[in-house]
Coordinates of C-alpha atoms in Angstrom, one line a residue:
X277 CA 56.9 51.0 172.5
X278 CA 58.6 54.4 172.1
X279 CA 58.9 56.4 169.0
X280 CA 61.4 58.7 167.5
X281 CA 59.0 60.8 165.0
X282 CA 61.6 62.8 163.5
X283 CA 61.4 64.5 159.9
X284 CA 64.2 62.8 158.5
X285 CA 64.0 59.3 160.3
X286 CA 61.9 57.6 162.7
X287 CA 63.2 55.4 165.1
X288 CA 61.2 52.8 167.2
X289 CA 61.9 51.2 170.7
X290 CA 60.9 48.2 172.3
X291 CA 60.7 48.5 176.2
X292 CA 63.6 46.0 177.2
X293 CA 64.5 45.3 173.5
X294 CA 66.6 49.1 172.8
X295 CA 66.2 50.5 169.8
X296 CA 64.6 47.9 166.9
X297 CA 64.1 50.2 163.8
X298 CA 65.9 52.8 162.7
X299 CA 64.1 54.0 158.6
X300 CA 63.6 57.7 156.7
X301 CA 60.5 58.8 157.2
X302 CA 59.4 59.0 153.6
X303 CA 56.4 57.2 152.0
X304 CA 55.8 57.1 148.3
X305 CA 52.6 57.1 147.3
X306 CA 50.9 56.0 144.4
X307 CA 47.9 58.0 142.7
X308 CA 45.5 54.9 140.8
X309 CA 42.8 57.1 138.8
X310 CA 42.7 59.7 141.8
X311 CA 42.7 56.7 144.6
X312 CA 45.7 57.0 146.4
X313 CA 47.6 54.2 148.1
X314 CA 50.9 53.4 149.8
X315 CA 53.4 51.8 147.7
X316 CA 56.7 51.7 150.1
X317 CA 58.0 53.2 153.3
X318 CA 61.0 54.2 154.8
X319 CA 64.4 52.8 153.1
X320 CA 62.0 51.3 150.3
X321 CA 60.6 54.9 149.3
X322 CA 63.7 56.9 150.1
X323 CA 65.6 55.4 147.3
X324 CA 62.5 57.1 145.1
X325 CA 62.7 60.3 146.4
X326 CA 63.5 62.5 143.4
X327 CA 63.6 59.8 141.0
X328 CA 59.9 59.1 140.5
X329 CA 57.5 59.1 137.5
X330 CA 54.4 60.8 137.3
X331 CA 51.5 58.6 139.0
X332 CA 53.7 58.1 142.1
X333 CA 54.9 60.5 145.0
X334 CA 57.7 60.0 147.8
X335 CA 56.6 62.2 150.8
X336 CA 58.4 63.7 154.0
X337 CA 54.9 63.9 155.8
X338 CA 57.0 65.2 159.0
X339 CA 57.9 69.2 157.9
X340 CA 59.8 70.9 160.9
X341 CA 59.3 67.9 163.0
X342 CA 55.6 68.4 162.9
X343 CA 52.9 66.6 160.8
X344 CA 52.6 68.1 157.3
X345 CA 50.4 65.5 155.7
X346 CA 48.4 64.0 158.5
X347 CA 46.8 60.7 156.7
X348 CA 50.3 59.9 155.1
X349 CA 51.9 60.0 158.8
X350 CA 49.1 57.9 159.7
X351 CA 50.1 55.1 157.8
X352 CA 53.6 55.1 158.2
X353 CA 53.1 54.8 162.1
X354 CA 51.1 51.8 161.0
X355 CA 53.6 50.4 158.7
X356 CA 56.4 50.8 161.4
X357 CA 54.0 49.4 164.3
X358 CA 53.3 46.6 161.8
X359 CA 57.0 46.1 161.2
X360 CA 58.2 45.8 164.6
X361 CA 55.2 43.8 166.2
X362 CA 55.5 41.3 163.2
X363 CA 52.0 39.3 162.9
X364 CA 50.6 39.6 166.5
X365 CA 47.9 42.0 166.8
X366 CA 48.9 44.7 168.3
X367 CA 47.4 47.6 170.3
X368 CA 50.3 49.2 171.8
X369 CA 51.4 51.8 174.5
X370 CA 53.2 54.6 172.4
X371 CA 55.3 57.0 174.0
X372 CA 56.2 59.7 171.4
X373 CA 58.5 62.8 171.4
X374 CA 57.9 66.1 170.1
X375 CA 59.3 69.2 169.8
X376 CA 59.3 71.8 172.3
X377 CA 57.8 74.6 169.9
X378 CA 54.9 72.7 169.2
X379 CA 51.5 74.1 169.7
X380 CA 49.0 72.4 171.6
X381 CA 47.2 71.6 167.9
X382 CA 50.2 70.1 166.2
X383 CA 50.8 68.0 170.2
X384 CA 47.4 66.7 169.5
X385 CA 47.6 65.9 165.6
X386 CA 50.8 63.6 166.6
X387 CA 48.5 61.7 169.6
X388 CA 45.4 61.8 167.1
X389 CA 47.8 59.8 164.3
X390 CA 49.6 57.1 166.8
X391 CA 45.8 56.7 168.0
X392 CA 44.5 56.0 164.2
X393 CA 47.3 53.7 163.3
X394 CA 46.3 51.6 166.5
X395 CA 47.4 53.0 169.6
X396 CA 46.0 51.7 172.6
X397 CA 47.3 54.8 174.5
X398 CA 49.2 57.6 173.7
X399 CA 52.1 60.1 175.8
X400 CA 54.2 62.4 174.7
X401 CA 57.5 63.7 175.8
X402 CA 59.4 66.9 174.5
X403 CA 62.6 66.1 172.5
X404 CA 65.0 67.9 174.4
X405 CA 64.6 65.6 177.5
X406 CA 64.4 62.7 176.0
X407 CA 68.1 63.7 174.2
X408 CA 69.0 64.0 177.5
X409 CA 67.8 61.1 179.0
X410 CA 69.4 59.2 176.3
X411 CA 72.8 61.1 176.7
X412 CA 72.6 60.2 180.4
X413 CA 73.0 63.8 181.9
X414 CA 71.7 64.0 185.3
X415 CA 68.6 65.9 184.4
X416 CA 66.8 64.9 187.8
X417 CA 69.6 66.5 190.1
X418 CA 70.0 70.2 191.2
X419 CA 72.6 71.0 188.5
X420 CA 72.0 72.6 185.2
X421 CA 72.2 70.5 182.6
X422 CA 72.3 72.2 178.8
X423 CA 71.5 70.3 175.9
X424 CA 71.6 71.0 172.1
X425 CA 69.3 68.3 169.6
X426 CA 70.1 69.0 165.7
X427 CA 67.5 66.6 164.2
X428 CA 66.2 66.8 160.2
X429 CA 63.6 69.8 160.8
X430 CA 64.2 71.0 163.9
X431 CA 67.0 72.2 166.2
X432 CA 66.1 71.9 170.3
X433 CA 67.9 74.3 172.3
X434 CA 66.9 73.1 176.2
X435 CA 68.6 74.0 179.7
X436 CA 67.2 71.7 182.6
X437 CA 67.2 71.3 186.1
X438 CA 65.6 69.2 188.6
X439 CA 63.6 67.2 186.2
X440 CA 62.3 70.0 184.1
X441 CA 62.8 72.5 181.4
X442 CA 64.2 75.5 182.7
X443 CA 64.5 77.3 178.9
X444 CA 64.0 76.5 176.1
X445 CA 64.3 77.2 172.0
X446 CA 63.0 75.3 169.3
X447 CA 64.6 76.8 166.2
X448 CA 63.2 75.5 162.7
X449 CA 66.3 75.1 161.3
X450 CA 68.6 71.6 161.2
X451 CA 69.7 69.2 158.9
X452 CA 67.4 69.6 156.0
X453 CA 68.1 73.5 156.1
X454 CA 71.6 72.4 155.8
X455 CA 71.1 70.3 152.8
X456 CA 68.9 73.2 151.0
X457 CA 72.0 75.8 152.0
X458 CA 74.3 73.3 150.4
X459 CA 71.7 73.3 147.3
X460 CA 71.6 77.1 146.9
X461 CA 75.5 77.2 146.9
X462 CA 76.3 74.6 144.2
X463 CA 73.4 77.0 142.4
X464 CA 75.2 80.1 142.9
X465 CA 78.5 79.4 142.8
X466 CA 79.1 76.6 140.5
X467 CA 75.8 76.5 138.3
X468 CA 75.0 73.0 139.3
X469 CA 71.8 71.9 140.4
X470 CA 71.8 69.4 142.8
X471 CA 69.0 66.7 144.8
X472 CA 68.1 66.8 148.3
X473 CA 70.7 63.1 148.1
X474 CA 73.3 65.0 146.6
X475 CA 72.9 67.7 149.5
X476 CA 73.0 65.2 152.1
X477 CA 76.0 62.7 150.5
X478 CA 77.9 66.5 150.5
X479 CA 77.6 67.4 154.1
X480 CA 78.0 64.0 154.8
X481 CA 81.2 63.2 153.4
X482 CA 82.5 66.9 152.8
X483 CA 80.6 69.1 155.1
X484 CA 82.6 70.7 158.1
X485 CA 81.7 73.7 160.3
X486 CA 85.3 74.7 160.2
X487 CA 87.3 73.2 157.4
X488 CA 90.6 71.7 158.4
X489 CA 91.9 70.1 155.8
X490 CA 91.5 70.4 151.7
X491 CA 89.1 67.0 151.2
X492 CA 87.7 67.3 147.9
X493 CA 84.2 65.2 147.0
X494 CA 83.2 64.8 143.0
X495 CA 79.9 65.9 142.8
X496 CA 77.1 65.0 139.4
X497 CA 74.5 67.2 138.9
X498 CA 73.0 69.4 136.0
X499 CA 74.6 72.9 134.0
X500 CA 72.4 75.2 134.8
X501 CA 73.4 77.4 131.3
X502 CA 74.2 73.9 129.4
X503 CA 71.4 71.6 130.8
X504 CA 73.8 68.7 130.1
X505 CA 74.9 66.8 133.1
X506 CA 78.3 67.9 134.7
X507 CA 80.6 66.7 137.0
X508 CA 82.6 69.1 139.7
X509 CA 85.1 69.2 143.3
X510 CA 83.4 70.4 146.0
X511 CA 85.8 71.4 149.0
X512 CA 85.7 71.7 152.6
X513 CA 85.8 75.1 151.8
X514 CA 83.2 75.0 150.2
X515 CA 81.1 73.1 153.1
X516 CA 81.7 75.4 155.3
X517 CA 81.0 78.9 153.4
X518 CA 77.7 77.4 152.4
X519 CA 76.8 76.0 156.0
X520 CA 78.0 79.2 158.0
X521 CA 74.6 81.2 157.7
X522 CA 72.8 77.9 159.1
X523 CA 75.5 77.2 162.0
X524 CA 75.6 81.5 162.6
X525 CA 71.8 81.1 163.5
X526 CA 72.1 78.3 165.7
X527 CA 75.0 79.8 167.8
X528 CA 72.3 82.7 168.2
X529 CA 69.9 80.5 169.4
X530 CA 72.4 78.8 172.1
X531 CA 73.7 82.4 173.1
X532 CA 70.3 83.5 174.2
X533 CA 69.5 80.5 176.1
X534 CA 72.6 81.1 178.2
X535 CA 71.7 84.7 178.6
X536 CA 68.1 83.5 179.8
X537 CA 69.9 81.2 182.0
X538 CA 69.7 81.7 186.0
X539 CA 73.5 82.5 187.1
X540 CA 73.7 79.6 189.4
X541 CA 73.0 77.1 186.6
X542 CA 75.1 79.2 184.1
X543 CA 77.4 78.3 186.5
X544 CA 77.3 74.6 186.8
X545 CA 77.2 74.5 182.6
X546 CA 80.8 76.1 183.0
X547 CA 82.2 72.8 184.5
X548 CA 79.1 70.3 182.7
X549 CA 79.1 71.9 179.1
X550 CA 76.6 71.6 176.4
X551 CA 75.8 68.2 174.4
X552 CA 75.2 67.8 171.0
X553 CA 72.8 65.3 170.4
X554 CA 70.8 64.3 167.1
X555 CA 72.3 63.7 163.2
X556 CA 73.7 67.3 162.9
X557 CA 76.0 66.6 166.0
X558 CA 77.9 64.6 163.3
X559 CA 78.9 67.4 161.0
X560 CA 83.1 67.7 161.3
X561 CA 84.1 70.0 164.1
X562 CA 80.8 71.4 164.8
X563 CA 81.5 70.6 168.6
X564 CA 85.1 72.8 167.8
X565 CA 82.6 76.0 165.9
X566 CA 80.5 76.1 169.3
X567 CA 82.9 75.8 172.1
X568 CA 84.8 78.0 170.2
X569 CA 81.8 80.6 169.8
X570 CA 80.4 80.0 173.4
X571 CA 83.7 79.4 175.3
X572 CA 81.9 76.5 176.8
X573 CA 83.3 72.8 176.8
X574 CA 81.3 70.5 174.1
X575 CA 80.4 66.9 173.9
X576 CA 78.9 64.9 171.4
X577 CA 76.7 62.2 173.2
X578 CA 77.9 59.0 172.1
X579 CA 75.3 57.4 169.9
X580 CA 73.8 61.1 168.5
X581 CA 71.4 59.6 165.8
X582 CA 69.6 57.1 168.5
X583 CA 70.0 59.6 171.5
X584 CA 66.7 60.3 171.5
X585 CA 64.5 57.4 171.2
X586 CA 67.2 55.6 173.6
X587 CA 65.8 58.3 175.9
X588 CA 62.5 57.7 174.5
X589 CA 62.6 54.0 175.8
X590 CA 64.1 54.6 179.1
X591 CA 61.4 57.1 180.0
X592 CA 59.0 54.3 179.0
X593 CA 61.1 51.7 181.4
X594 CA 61.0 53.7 184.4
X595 CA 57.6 55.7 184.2
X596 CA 57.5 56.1 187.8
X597 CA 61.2 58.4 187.5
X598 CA 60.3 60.7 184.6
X599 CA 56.1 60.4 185.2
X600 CA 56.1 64.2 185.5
X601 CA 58.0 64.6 182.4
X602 CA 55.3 62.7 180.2
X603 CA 52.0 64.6 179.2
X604 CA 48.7 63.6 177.0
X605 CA 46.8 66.1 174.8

């Protein structure tokens, strides 16, 4: 099986099967008299996030798409393994991605969790190639290939060529920085405090990189002066003021991989492009702000939020192709 590990959902493939679970990757946690034990995960425990009383805890354990809380990660891997192998008893392959910027430490921490929730054996691939196996670019040929993952924690920044990573950027900024951005916005300009939900219903159904039109979302949250609960618009407008910092940062990031480029693949990515890959490839004209900002042609792949573990699971289904590509800590 292959496994999405991001920080804001895990996905899980089945080799021949595609993609078979698609949850958050949130455990809550319940604390018994100082013994602590798992009470939900994924779409169970993300409903609880934020809305929790005192004994019990809904946890991220992925920060930055790396493992915050090791034990926690454990057992969701278990949980999801559990989930998708139904009663048999199972001691699977696992073929994992990770980010590029990952030390060797936080590489082995990932391997060392998939082992302890039952692993038989463990590989890793790095993010950026599995987005773009998944997006079908022809990462094997002699052309460059340039691809741009915007997951939950982290954003992967990758150019590639002949099978391998040419250069590449992993930038600890993504979806969740997004929703906090949102967060501090609402704070400052409107005195409403606002959930990480609230955030992320915002940039879903409001949030634009370059607003085009005067959409208007109702948004509940609580008066900062007041403390009452209150009700306000938020606008495109607004979206895209409060996302510009984050998206500014990220067009930095993309610049200096094409200035670290060799000229003979910055040349191919004039005719191939960049593509956008992961959740924040869905935020409203984001494709527009960077093509714009680049003067390079950008596509979205066409199933973003599964790109990677569809990449994931054809790495796995034709091991003897991408081998090279697949390492073990």
């Amino acid at each position: 099986m292959a496994i999405d590990l991001g920080t804001a959902n895990t996905l899980v493939v089945l080799k021949g099967k595609g993609v078979v679970l698609n949850e958050p990757s949130v455990v809550a946690v319940v604390d018994n008299k100082g013994k602590k034990s798992v009470l939900a995960v994924g779409d169970e425990a993300k409903t609880m996030l934020g809305r929790t009383p005192g004994n019990i805890q809904a946890i991220r354990p992925l920060r930055d798409g790396v493992i915050a809380d090791f034990i926690v990660t454990e057992e969701m891997i278990k949980h999801f393994i559990k989930k998708v192998h139904k009663k048999t008893l199972a001691n699977p392959r696992i073929l994992i991605c990770v980010p590029t910027g990952s030390t060797p430490v936080e590489r082995k921490a990932i391997q060392d969790s998939a082992l302890a929730a039952g692993a038989r054996k463990v590989q890793l691939i790095e993010e950026p190639i599995a987005a773009a196996i998944g997006a079908g670019l022809p990462i094997s040929e002699a052309t460059g290939s340039m691809v741009i993952d915007i997951g939950g924690g982290t954003t992967e920044i990758a150019v590639m060529s002949l099978g391998g990573v040419v250069y590449s950027k992993s930038l600890r900024i993504a979806g969740d920085a997004m929703d906090v951005a949102l967060q501090n916005y609402m704070r400052e300009e409107y005195n409403l405090l606002i959930g990480d939900s609230t955030a992320e219903k915002i940039k879903k159904e409001v949030g634009t990189a370059i607003p085009t039109n005067n959409n208007k979302y109702p948004v509940k949250g609580r008066d900062i002066r007041s403390g009452t609960p209150k009700e306000i618009n938020v606008t495109e407008e607004d979206t895209a003021a409060a996302l510009n910092p984050i998206l500014k940062e990220m067009i930095g990031g993309i610049k200096m991989a094409l200035e670290n480029t060799p000229p003979e693949l910055s040349a191919d990515l004039v005719d191939m492009g960049l593509t956008l890959t992961g959740g924040g490839a869905l935020l409203k004209n984001i494709d527009k702000r960077f093509s714009k900002e680049t003067g390079l042609p950008v596509h979205i792949a066409e199933d973003p939020l599964a790109c990677v573990a569809i990449g994931t699971g054809k790495a796995l289904d034709q091991e003897e192709t991408f081998s090279s590509m697949l390492t073990e800590y």
